[in-house]
Coordinates of N, CA and C in Angstrom, one line a residue:
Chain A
X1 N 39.8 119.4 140.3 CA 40.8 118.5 139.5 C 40.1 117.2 139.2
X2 N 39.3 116.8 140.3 CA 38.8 115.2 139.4 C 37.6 115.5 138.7
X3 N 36.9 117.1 138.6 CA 35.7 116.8 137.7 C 36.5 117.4 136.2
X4 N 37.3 118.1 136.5 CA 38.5 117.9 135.3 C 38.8 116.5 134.5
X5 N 39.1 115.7 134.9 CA 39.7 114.3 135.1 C 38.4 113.5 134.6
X6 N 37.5 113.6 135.4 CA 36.2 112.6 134.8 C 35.4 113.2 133.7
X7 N 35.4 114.6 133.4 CA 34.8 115.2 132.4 C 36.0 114.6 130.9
X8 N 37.0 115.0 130.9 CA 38.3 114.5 130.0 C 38.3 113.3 129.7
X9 N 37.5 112.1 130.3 CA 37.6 110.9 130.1 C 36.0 110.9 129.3
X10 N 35.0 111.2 129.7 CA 33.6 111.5 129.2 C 33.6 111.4 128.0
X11 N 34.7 111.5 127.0 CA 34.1 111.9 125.4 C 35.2 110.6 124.6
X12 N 34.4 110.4 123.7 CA 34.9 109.2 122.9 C 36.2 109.4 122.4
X13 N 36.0 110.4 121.6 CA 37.1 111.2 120.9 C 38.3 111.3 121.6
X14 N 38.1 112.0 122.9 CA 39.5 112.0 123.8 C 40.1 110.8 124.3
X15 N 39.5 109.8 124.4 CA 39.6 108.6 124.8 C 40.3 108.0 123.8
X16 N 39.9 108.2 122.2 CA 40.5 108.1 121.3 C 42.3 108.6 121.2
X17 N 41.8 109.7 121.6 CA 43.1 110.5 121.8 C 44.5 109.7 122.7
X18 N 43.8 109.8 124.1 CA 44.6 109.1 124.8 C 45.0 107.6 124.4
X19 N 44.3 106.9 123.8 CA 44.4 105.4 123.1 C 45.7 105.5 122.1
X20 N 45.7 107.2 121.6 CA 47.0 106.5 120.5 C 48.0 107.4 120.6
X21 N 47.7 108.1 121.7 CA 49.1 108.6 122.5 C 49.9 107.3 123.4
X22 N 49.0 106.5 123.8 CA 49.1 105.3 124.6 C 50.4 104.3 123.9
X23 N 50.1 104.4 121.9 CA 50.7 103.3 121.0 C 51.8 104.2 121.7
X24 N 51.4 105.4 120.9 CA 53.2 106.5 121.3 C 53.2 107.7 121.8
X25 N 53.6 108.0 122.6 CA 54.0 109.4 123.1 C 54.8 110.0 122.5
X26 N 54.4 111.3 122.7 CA 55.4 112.7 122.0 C 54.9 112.5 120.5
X27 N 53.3 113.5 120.3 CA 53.1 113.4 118.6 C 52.8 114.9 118.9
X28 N 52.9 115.2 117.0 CA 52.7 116.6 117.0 C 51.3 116.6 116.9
X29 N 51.2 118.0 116.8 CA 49.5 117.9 116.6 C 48.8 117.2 115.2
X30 N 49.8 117.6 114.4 CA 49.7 116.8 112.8 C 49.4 115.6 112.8
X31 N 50.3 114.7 113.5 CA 50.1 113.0 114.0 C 48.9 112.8 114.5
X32 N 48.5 113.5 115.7 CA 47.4 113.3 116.5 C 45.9 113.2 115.3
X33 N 46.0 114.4 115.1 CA 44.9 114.4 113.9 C 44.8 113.9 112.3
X34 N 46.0 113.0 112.1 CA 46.0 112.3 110.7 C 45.5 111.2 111.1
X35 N 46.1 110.6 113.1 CA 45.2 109.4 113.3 C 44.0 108.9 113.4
X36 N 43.2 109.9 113.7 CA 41.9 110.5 114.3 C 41.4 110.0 113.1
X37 N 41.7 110.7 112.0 CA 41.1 110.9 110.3 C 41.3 109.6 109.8
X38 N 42.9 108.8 109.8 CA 43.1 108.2 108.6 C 42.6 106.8 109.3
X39 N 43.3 106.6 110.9 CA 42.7 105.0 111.6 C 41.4 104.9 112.6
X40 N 40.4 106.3 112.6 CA 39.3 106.0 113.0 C 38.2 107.0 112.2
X41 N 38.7 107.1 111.1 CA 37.2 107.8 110.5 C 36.9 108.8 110.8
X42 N 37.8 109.2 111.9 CA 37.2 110.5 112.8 C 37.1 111.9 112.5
X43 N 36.1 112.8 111.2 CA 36.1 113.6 110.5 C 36.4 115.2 111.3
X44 N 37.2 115.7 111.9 CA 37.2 116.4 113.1 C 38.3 117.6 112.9
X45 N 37.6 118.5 112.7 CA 38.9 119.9 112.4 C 40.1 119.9 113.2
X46 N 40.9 120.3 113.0 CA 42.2 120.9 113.7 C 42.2 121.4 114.5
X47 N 41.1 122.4 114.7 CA 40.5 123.7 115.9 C 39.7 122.4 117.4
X48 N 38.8 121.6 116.6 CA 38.5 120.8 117.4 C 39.4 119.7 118.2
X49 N 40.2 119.3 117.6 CA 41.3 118.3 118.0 C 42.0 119.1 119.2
X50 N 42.6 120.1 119.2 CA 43.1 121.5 119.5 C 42.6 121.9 120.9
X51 N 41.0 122.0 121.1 CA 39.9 122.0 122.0 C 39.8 120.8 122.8
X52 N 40.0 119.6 122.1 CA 40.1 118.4 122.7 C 41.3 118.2 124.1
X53 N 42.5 118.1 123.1 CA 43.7 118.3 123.7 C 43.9 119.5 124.9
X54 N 43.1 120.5 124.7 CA 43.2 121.1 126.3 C 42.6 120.9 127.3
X55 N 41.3 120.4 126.7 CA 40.5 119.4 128.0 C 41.0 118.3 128.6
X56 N 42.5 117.7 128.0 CA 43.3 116.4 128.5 C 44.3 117.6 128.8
X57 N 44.6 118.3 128.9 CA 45.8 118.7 129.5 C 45.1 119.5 130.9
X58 N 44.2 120.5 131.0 CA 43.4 120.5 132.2 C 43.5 119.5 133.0
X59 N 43.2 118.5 132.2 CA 43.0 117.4 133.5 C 44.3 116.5 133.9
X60 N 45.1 117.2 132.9 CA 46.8 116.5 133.4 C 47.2 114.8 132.8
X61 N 46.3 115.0 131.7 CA 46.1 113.8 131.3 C 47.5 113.4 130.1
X62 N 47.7 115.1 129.5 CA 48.2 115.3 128.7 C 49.3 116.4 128.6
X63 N 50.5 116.1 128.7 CA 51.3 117.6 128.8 C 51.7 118.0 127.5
X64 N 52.0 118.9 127.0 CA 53.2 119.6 125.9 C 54.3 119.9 126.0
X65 N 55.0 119.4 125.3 CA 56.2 119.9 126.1 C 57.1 120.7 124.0
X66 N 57.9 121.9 124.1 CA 58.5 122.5 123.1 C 60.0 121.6 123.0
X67 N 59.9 121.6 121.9 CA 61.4 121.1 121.3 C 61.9 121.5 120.2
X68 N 62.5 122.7 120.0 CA 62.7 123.3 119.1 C 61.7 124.5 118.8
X69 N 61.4 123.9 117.4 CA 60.4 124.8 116.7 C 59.2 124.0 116.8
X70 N 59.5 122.7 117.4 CA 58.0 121.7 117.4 C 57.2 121.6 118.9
X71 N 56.0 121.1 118.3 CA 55.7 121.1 120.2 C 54.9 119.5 120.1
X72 N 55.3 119.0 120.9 CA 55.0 117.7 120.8 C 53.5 117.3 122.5
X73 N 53.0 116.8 122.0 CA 51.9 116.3 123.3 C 52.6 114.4 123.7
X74 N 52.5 114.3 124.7 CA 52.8 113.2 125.9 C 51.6 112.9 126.7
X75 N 51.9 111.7 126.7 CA 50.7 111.1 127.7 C 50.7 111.0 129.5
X76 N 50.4 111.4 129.9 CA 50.5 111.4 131.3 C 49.1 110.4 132.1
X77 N 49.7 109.1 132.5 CA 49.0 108.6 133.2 C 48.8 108.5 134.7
X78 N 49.4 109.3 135.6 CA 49.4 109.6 136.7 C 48.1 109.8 137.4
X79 N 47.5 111.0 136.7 CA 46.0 110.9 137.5 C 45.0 109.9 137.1
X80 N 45.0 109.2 136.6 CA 44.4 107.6 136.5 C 44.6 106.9 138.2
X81 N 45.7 107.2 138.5 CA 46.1 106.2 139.7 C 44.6 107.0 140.6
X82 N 44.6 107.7 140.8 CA 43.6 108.4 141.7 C 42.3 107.8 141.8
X83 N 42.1 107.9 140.8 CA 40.5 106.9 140.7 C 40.9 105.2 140.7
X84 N 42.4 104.7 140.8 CA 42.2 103.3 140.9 C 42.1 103.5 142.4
X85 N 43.2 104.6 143.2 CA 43.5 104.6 144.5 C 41.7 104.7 145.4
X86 N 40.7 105.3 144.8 CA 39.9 105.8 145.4 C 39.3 104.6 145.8
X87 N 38.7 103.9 144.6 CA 37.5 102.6 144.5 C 37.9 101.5 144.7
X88 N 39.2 101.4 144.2 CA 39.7 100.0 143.9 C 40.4 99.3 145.0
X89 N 39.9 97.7 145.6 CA 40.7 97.3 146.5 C 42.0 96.5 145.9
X90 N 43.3 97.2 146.8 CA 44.1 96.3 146.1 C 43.8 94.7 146.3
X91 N 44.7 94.4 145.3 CA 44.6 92.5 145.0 C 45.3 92.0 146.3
X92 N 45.2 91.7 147.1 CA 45.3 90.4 148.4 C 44.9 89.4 148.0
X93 N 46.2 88.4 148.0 CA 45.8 87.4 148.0 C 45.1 86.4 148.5
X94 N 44.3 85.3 148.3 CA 42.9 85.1 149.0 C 43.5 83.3 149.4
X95 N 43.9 83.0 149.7 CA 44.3 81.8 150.4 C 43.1 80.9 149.6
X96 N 42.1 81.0 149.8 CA 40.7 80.4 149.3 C 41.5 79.5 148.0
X97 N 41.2 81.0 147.3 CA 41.6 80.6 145.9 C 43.0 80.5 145.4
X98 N 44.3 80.2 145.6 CA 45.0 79.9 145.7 C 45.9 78.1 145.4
X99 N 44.6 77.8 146.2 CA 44.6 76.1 146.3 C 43.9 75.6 145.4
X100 N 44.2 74.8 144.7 CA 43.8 74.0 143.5 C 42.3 73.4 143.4
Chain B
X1 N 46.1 120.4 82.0 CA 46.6 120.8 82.9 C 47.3 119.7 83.8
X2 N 48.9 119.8 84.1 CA 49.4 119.3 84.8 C 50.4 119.6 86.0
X3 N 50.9 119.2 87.1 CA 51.6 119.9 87.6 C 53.2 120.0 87.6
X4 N 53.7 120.8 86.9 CA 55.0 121.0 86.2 C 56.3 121.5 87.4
X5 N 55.6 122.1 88.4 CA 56.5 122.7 89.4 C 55.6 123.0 90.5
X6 N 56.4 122.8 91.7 CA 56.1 123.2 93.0 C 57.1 123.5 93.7
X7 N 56.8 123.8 94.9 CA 58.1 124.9 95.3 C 58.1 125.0 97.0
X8 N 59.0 125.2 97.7 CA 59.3 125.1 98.8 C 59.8 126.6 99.3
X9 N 59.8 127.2 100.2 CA 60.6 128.3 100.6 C 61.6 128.1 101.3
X10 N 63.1 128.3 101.3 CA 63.9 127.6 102.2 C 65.0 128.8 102.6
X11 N 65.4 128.5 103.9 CA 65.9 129.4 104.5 C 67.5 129.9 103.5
X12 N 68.0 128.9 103.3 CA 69.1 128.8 102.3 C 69.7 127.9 101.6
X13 N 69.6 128.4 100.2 CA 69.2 127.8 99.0 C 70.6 126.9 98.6
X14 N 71.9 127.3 99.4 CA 72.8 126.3 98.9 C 73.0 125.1 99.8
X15 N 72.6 125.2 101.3 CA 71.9 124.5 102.4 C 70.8 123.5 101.8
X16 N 69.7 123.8 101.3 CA 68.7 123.6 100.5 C 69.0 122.4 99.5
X17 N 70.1 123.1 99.0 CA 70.7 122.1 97.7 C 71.3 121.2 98.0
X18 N 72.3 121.2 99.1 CA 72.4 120.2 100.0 C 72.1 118.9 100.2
X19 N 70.9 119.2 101.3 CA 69.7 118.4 102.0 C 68.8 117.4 100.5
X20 N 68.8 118.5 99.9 CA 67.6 117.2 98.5 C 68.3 116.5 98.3
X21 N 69.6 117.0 97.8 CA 70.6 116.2 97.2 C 71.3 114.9 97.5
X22 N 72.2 115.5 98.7 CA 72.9 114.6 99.4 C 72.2 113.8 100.3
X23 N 71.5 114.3 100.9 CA 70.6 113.2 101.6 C 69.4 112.9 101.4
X24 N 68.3 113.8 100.9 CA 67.0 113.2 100.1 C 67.2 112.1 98.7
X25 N 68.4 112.7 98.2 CA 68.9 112.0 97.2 C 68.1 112.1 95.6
X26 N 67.4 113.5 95.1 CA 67.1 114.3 94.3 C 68.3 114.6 93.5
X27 N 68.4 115.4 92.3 CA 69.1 115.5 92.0 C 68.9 116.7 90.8
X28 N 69.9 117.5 90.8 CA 69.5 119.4 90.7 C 69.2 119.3 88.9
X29 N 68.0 120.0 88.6 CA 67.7 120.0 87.2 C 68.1 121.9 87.0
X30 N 67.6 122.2 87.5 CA 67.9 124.2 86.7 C 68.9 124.7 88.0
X31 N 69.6 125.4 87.8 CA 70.3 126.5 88.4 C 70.8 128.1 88.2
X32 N 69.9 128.3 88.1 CA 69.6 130.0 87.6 C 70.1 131.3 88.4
X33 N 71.1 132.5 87.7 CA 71.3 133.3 88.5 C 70.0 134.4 88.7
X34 N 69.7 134.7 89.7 CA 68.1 135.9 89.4 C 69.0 136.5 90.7
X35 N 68.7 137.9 89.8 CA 69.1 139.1 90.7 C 70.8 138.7 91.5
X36 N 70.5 139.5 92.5 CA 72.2 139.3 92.6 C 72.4 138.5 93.5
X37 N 71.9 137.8 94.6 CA 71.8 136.9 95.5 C 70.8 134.9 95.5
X38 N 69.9 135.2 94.6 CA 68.7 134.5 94.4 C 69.7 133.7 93.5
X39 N 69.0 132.4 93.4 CA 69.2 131.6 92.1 C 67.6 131.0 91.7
X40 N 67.2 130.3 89.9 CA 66.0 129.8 90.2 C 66.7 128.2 90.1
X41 N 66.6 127.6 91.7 CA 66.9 126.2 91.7 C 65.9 125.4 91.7
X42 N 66.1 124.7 91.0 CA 64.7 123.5 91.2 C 66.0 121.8 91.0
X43 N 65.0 120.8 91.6 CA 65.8 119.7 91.6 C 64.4 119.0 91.2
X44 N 64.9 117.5 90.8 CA 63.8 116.3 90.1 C 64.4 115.0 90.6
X45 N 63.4 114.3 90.9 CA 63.5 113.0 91.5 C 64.4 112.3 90.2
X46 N 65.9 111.5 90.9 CA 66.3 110.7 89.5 C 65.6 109.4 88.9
X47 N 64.1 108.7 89.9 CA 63.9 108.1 88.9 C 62.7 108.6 87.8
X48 N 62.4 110.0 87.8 CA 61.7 111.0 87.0 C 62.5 112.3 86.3
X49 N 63.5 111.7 85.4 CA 64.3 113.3 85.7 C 63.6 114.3 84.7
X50 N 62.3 113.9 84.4 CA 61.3 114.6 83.1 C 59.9 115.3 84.0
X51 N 60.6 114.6 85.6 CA 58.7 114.6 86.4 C 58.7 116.2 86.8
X52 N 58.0 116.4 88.1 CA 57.7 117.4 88.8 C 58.8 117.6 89.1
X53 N 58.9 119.4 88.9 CA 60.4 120.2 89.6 C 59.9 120.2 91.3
X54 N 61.3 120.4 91.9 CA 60.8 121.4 93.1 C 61.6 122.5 93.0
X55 N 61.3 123.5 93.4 CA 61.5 124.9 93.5 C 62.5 124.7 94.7
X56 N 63.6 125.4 94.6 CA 63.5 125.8 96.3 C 63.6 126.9 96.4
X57 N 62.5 128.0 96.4 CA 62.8 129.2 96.7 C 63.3 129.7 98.2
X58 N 64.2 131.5 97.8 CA 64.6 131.6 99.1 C 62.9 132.2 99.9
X59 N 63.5 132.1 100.9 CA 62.4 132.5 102.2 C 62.5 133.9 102.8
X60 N 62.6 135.0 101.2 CA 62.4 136.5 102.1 C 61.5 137.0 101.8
X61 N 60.5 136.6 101.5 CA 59.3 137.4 102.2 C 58.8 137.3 103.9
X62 N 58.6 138.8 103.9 CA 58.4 138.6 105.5 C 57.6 138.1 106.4
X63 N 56.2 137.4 105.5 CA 55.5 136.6 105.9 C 55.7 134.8 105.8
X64 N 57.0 134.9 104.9 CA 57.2 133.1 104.8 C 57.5 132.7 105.9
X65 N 58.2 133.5 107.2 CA 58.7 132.9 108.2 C 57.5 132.7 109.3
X66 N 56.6 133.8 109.5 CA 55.6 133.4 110.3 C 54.7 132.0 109.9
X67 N 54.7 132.2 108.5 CA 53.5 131.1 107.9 C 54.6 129.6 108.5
X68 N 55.5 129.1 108.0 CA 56.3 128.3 108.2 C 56.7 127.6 109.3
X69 N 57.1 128.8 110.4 CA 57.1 128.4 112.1 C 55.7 127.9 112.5
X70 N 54.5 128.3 112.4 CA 53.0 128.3 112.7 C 52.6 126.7 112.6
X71 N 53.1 126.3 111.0 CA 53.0 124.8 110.5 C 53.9 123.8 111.3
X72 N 55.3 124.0 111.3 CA 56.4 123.8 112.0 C 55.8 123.4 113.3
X73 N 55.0 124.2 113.9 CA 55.2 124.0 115.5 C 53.7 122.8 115.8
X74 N 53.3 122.9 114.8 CA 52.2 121.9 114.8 C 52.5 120.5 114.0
X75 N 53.3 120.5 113.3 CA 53.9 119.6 112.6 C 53.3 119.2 111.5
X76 N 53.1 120.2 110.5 CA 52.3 120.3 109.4 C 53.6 120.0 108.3
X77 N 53.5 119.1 107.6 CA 54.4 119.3 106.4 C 53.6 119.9 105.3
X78 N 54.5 120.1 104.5 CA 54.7 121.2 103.3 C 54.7 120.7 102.2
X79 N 55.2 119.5 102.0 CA 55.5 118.4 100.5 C 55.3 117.1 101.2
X80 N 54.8 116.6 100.5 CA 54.7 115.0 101.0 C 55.3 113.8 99.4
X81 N 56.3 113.7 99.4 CA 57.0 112.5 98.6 C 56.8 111.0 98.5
X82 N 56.9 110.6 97.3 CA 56.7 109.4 97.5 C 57.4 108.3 97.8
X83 N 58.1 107.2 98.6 CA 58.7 106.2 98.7 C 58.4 105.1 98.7
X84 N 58.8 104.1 98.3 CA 59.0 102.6 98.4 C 58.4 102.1 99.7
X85 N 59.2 102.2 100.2 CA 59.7 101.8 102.0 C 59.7 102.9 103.2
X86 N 58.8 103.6 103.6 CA 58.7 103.8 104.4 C 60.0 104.5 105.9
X87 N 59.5 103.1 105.8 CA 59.9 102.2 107.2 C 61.9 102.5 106.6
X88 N 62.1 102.0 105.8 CA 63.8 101.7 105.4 C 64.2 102.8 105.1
X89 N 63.5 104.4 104.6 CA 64.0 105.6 104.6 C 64.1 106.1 105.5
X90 N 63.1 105.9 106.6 CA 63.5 106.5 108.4 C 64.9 106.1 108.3
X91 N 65.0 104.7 108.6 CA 66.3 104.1 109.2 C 67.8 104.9 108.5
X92 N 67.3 104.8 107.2 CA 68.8 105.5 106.1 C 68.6 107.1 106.7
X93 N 68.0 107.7 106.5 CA 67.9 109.2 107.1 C 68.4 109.4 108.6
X94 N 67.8 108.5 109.1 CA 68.2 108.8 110.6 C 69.7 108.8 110.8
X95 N 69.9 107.8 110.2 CA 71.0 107.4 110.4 C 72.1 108.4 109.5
X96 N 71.7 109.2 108.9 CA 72.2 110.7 108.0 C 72.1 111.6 109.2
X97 N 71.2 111.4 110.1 CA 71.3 113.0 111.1 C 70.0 113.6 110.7
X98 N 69.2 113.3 110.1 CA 67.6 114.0 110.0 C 66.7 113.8 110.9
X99 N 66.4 114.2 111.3 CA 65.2 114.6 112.7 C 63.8 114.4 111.9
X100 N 63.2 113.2 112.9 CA 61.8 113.0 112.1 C 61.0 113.8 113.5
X101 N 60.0 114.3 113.2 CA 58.8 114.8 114.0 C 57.3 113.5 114.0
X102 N 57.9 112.9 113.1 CA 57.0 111.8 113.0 C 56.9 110.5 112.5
X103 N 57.6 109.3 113.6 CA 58.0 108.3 113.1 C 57.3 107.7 112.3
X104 N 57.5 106.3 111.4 CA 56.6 105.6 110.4 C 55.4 105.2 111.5
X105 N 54.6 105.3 110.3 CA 53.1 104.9 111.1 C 52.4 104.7 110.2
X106 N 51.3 103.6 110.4 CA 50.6 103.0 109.2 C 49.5 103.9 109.7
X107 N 48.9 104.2 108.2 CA 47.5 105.2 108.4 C 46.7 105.0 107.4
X108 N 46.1 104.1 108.1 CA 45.1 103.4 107.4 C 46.0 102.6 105.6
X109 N 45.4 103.1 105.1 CA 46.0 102.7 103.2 C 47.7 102.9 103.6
X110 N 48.4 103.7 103.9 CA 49.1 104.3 103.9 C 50.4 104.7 104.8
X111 N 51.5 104.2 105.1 CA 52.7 104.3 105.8 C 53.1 106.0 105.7
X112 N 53.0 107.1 106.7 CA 53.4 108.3 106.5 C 54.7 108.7 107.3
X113 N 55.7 109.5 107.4 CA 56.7 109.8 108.4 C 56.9 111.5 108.2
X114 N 57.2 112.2 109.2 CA 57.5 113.2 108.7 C 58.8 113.8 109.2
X115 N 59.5 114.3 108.3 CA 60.6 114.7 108.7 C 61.6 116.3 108.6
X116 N 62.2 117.2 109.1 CA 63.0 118.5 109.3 C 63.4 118.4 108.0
X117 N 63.2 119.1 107.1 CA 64.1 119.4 106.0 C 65.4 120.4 106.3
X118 N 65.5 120.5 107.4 CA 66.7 121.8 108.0 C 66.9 123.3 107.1
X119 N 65.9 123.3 106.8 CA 65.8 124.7 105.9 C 64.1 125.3 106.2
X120 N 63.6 124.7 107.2 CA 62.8 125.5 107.8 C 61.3 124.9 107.5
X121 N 61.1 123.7 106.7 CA 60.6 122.8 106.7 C 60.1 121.6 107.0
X122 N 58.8 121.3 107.0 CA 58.8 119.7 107.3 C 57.8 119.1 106.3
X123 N 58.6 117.9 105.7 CA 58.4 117.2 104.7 C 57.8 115.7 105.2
X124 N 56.5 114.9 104.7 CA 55.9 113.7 104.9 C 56.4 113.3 104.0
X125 N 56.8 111.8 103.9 CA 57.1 110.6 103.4 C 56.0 110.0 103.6
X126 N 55.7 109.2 102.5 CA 54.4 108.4 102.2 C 54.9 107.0 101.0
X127 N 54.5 106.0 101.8 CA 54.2 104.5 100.8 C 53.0 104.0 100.1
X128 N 53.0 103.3 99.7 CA 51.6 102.7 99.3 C 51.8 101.1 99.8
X129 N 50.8 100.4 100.2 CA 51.2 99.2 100.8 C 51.4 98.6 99.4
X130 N 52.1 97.3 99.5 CA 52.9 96.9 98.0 C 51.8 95.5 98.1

């Protein structure tokens, strides 16, 4: 699961991805890839985009969920916490610095 | 060479006539009997009522429904129209009961939305920045 997770974060494009699922969640795949094209230049098939989005959903990054006749992709930031939980010390306040 | 007509496949054509009408707010140019169920409807934008028809054909061929769900489920629109505002047709449509798949969103040059035509379609709205 986390070489899922760190591989999914690895590529510009997906990161892309996640950045404008981030503005909004719940886009179709239509949205996802007019963004890609029309606000980053990003010249990238539909097959590709497609390939993309299952390498974020592998890693749980990204779910789908059906509504109707549409299927919409959501951002899932949950496994992020993982890698803050792993490295990251939480913030304690430092008395030190505190005082003026 | 210009483009005189284009066409839609729609699940049902007095449904159809409907939706342009009453809520896209088009307004019906031909109404044709063909065969004994079929009509040939086409409607025209009222501030063009000389411009491009649309068609609304019905949807029985047996491959219109596969082709249409396939787009549908990815959120592929079918016509893309032109508007003013964006942003002020969401709000008047929504507020009609139209289901967007795709709120306004600036894209790049360009404000797009897309929305359920309820006849088995989805239709983009597009601005030009003013």
């Amino acid at each position: 699961m986390a070489d899922d997770l760190f591989k999914a974060l690895a590529d510009s494009t997906r990161r892309t991805i996640l950045d404008e699922l981030a503005e909004r969640s719940g886009q179709t795949l239509f949205e996802i890839c007019a963004r890609l094209s029309m606000r980053h230049g990003l010249g990238i098939s539909r097959q590709a985009v497609s390939q993309h989005l299952a390498v974020l959903e592998a890693a749980g990054l990204v779910e789908t969920r059906r509504e109707g006749r549409y299927k919409f992709h959501d951002l899932n930031t949950a496994p992020l916490r993982r890698i803050a939980e792993r490295w990251l010390v939480p913030d304690t306040p430092d008395p030190e610095d505190s005082t003026p | 060479m210009k483009i005189h007509l284009t066409s839609v496949f729609v699940d049902d054509q007095a449904k159809a006539l409907r939706f342009y009408t009453e809520i896209l707010g088009f307004v019906k140019k031909h109404d044709v009997p063909v065969g004994e169920q079929d009509r040939w409807l086409t409607v025209v934008s009222p501030e063009e009522p000389g411009g491009t028809e649309l068609l609304l054909e019905p949807a029985r061929h047996p491959a219109a429904r596969t082709y249409r769900d396939a787009l549908v489920e990815d959120g592929i629109p079918l016509a893309q129209f032109a508007v003013d505002d964006v942003d002020a047709e969401y709000e008047r449509l929504s507020a009609l009961g139209v289901r967007f798949t795709q709120r306004p969103v600036e894209m790049g040059p360009v404000t797009t939305a897309v929305l359920d035509d309820t006849c088995g379609n989805l239709i983009q709205l597009a601005s030009q920045p003013r």
